[in-house]
Tab-separated table of C-alpha atoms in Angstrom:
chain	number	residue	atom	x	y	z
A	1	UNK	CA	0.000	0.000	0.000
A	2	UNK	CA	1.308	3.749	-0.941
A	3	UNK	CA	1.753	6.092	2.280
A	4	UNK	CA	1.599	10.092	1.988
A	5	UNK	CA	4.414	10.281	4.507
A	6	UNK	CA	4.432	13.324	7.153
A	7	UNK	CA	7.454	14.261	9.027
A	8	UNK	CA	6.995	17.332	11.609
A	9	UNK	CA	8.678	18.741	14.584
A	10	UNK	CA	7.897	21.887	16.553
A	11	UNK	CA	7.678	23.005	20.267
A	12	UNK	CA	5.361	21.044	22.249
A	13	UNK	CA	2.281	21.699	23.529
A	14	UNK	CA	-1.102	20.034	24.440
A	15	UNK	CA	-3.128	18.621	21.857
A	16	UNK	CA	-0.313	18.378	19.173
A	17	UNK	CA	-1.300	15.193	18.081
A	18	UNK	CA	-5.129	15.214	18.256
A	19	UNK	CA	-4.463	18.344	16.142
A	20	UNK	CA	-2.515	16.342	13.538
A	21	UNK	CA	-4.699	13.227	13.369
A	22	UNK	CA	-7.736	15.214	12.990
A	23	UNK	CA	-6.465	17.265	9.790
A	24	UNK	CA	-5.789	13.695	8.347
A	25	UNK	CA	-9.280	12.129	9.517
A	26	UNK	CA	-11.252	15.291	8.034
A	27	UNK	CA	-9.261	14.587	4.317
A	28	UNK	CA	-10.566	11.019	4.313
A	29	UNK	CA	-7.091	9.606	5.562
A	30	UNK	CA	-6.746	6.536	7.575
A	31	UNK	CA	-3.651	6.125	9.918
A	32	UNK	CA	-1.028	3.100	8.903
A	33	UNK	CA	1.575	4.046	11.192
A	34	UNK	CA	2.083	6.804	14.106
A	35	UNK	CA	5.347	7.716	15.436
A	36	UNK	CA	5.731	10.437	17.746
A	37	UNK	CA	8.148	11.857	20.997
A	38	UNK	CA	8.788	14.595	23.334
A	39	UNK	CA	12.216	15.409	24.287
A	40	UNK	CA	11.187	17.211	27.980
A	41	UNK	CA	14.647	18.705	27.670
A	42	UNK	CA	14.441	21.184	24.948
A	43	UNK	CA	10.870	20.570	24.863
A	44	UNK	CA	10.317	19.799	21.252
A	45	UNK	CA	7.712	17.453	19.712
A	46	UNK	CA	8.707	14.976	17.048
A	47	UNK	CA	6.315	13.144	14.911
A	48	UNK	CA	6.024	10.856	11.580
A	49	UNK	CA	2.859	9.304	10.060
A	50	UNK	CA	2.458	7.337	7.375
A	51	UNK	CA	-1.296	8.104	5.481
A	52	UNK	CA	-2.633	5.528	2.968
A	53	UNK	CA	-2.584	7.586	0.006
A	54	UNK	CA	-5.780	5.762	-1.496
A	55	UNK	CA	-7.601	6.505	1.557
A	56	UNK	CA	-6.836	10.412	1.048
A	57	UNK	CA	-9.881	12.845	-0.416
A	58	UNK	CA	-7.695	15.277	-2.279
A	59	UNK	CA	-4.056	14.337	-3.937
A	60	UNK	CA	-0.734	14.692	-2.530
A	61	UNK	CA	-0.325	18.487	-3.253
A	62	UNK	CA	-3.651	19.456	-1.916
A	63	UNK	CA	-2.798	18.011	0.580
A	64	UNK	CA	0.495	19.442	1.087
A	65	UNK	CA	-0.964	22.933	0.484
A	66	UNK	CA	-4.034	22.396	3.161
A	67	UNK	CA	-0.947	21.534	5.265
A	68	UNK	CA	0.812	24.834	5.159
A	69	UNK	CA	-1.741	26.960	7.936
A	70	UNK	CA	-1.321	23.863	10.377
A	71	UNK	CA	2.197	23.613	10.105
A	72	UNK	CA	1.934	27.832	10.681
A	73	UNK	CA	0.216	27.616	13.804
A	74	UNK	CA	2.120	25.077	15.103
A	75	UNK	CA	5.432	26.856	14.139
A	76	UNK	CA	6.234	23.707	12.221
A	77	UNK	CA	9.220	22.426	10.365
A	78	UNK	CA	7.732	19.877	7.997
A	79	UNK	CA	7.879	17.936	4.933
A	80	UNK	CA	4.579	15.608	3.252
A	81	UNK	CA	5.861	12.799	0.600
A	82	UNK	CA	4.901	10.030	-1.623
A	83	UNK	CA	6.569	7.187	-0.477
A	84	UNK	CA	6.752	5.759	-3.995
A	85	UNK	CA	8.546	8.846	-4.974
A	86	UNK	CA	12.140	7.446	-4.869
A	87	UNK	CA	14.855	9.784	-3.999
A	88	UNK	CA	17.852	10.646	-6.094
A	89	UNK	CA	21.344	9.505	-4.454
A	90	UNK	CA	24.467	10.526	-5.663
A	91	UNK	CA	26.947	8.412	-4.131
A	92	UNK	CA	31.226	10.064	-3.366
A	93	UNK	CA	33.944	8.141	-3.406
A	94	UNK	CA	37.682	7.714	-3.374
A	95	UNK	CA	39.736	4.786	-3.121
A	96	UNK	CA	38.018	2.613	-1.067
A	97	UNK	CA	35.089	0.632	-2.429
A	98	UNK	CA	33.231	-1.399	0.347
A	99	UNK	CA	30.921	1.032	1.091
A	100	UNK	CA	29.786	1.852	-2.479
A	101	UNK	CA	29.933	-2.019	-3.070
A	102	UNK	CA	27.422	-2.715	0.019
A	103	UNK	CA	25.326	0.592	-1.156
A	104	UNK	CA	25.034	-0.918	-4.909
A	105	UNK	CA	23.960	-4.312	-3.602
A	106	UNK	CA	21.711	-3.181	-1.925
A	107	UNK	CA	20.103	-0.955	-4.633
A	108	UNK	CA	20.503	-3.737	-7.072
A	109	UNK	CA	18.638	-6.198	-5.252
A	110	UNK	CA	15.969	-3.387	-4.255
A	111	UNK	CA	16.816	-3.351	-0.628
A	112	UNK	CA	17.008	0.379	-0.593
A	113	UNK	CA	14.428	2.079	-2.957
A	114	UNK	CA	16.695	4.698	-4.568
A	115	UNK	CA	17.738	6.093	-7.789
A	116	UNK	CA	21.136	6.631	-8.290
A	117	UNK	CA	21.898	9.653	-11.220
A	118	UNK	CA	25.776	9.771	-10.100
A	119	UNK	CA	28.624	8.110	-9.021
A	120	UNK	CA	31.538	10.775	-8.420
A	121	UNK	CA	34.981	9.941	-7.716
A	122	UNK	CA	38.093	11.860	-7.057
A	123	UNK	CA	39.999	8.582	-8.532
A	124	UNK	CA	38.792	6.841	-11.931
A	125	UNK	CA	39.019	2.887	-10.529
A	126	UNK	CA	35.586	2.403	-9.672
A	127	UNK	CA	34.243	3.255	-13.468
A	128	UNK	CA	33.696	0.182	-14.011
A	129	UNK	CA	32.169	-0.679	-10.951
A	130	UNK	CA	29.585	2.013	-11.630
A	131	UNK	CA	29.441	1.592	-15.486
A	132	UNK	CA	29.046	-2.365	-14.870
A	133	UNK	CA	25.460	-1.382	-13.318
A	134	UNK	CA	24.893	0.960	-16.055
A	135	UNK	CA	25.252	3.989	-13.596
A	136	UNK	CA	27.004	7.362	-14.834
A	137	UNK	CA	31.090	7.660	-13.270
A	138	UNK	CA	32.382	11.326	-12.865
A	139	UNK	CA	35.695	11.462	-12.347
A	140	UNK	CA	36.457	14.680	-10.422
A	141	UNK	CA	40.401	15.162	-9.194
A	142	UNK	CA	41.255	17.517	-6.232
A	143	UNK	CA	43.795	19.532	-6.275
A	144	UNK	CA	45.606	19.393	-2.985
A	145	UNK	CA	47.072	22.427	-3.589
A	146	UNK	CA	43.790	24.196	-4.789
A	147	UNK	CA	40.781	22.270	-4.161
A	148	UNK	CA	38.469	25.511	-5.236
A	149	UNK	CA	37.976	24.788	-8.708
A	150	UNK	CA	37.674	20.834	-7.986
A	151	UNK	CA	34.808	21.194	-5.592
A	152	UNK	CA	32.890	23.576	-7.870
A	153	UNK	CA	32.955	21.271	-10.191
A	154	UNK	CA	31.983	18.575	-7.472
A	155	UNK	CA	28.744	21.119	-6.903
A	156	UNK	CA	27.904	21.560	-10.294
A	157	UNK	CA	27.907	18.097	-11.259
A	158	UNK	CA	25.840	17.264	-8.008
A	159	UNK	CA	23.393	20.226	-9.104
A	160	UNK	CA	23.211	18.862	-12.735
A	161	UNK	CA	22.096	15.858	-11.415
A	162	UNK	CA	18.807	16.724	-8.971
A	163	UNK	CA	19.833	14.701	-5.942
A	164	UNK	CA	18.082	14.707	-3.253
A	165	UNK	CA	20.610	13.277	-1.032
A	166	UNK	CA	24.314	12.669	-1.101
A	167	UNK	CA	26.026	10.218	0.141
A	168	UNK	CA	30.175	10.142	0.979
A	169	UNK	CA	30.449	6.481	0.526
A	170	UNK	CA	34.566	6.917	1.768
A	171	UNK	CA	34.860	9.650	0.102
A	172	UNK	CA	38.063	10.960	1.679
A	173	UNK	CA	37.781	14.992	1.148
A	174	UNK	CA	36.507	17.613	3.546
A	175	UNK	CA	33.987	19.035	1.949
A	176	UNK	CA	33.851	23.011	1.870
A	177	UNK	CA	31.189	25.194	4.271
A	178	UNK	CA	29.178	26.696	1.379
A	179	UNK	CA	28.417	22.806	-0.152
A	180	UNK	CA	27.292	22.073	3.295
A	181	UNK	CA	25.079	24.432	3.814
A	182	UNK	CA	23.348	24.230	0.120
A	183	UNK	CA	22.974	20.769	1.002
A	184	UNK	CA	22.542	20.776	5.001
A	185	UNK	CA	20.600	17.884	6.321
A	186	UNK	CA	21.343	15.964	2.781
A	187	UNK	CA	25.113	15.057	3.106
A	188	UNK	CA	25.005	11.605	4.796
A	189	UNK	CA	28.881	10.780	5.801
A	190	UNK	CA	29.876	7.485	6.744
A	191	UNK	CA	33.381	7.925	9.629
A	192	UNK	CA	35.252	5.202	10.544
A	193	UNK	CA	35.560	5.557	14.125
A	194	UNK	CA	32.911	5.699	16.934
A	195	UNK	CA	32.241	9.470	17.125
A	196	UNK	CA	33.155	11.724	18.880
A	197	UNK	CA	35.914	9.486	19.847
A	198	UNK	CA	39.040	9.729	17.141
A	199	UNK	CA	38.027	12.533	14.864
A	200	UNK	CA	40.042	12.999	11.750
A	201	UNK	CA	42.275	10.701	10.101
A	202	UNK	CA	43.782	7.018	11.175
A	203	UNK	CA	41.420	6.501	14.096
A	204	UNK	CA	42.174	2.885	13.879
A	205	UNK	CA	45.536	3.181	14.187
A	206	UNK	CA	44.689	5.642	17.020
A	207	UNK	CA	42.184	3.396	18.545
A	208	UNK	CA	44.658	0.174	18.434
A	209	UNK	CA	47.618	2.523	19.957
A	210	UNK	CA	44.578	3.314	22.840
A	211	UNK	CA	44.126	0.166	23.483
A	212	UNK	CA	40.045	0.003	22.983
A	213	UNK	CA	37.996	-2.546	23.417
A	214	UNK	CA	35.519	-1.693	21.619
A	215	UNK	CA	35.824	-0.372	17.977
A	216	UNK	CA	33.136	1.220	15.281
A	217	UNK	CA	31.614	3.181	12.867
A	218	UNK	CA	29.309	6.198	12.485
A	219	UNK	CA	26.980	7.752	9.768
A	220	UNK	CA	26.164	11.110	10.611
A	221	UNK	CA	24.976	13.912	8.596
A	222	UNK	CA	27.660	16.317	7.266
A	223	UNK	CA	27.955	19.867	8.704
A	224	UNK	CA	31.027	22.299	8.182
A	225	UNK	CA	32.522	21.123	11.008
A	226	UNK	CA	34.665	18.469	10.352
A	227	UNK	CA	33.294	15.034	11.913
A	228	UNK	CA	30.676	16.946	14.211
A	229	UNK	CA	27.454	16.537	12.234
A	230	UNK	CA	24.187	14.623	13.821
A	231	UNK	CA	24.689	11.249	14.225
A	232	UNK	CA	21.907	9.146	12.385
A	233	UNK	CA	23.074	5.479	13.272
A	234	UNK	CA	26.551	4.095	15.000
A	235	UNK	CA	27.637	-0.137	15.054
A	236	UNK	CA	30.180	-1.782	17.200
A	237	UNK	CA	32.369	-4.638	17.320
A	238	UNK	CA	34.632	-5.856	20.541
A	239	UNK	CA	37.862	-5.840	19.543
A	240	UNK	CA	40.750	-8.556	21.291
A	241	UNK	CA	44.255	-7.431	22.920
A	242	UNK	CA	45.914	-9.686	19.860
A	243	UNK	CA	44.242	-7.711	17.082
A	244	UNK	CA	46.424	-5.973	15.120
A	245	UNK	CA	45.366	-2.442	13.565
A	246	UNK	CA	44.866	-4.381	10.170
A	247	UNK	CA	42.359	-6.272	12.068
A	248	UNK	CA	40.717	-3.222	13.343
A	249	UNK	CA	40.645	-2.187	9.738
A	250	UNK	CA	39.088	-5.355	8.650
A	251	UNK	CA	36.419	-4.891	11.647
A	252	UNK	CA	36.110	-1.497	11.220
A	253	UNK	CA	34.981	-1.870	7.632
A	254	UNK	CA	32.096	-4.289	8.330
A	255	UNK	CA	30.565	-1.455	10.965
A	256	UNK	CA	30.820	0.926	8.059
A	257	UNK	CA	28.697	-0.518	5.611
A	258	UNK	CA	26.433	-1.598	8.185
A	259	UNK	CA	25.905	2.273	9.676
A	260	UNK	CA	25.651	3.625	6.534
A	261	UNK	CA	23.546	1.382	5.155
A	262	UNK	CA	20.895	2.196	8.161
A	263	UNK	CA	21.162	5.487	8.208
A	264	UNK	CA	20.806	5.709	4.410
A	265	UNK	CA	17.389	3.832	4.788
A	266	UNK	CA	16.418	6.032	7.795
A	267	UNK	CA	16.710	8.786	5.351
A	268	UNK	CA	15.144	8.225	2.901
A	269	UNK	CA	12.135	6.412	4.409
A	270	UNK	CA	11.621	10.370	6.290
A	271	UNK	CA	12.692	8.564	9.789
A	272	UNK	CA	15.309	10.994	10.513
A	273	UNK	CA	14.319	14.721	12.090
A	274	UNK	CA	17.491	16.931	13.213
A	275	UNK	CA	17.035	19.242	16.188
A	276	UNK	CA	19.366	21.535	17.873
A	277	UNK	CA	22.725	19.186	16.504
A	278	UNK	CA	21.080	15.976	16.851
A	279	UNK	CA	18.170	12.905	15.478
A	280	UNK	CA	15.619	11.355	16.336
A	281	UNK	CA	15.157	8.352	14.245
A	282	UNK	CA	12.385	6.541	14.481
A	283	UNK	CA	13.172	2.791	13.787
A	284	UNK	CA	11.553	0.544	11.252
């Protein structure tokens, strides 16, 4: 069955969700699935429904644009969407390919419900990977020395192709503040090391010379502070005192595809709403 999805947050108050429920009841719509919470710290009310669309008395942007005075007087962030609408990924990536391997299985065998216009590299050896499943390869180098001209390319080729997410697969640039603020709340990142421990580069080799016991992974979305984004989803494994840091990277790399792979799905199933730095993700 097709769900109108709606995804709000806004300071709580009594009544939010009788208020809600009863704009969807008087268009015709019957209820599949309620999600809701209030954080009592900052005193913000989360919510996601899922409508049956064939259930609704007016379409989608009727809908949407009866919406807009609610979402007003409830001093609403908000989105309404088609669930069948699929959303356009662009996936980043550099020289490591697990991530976009695990992301393209999972496409391929219709595990995540996406379309995929781009695959953008700052290195040319996954064109075939891409090309193989008849996906369009950009090859975009970065300039270490000026990365100005390189990213504005990276921007333009993004723009070019409508996404309405991107995802850094390993993609092993920073990305600059103005690209992360067009697209704030759309960059999904994928770090390998459980955040906010070992920001930055090598945190396996930092978290072997630690000594940890406990090793992982952690998609968060991308902000223009480096590594400091809201986390969407985090995996661990146990690491032993005989591992070796190859073994951490060997560990390491299963958590990544895992956490990105979640928080990829969160996204674009409307699960995720960011507040004041961080989610709230409601599970499926």
């Amino acid at each position: 069955m097709s769900a109108t999805i709606i995804k709000l947050a806004c300071p709580d108050r009594v009544g939010l969700l009788a208020r809600i429920t009863n704009f969807v009841a008087a268009h015709g719509g019957n209820l599949l699935e309620v999600n809701q919470f209030t954080d009592p710290l900052s005193g913000w009310f989360f919510t996601r429904m899922a409508v049956a669309s064939e259930s609704l008395s007016v379409d989608l942007e009727a809908f949407r644009t009866a919406f807009i005075p609610v979402g007003r007087e409830l001093q609403a962030e908000w989105t309404i969407r088609d669930s069948r609408e699929k959303m356009r990924v662009a996936i980043l990536v550099s020289r490591l390919g697990h991530c976009l391997a695990d992301l393209l299985w999972r496409w391929h065998s219709g595990e995540l419900a996406i379309e995929i216009p781009l695959v953008l590299s700052n290195h040319e050896q996954f064109r075939s990977t891409a090309e193989r499943e008849g996906l369009p390869f950009r090859h975009i180098p970065i300039d270490a020395s000026d990365k100005t001209a390189g990213f504005a390319a990276v921007e333009a080729a993004i723009d070019e192709a409508r996404v309405d997410l991107v995802v850094l697969a390993r993609y092993m640039q920073i990305l600059p503040p103005d690209l992360c603020h067009t697209y704030a709340g759309r960059i999904i990142n994928i770090h390998h090391s459980f955040l906010p421990s070992f920001v930055g580069a090598n945190p396996y080799k930092k978290a072997h010379a630690r000594g940890v016991k406990l090793i992982g992974a952690t998609c968060h979305y991308v902000t223009s502070e480096l590594d400091a984004g809201p986390i969407i989803d985090q995996e661990v494994v146990r690491v032993e005192h005989f591992h070796q840091p190859e073994d951490l990277l060997r560990l390491g790399r299963d958590c990544e595809r895992l956490a990105l792979a979640r928080g990829v799905r969160a996204h674009i199933h409307d699960r995720v709403l960011i507040h004041d730095g961080r989610t709230v993700v409601f599970r499926d």
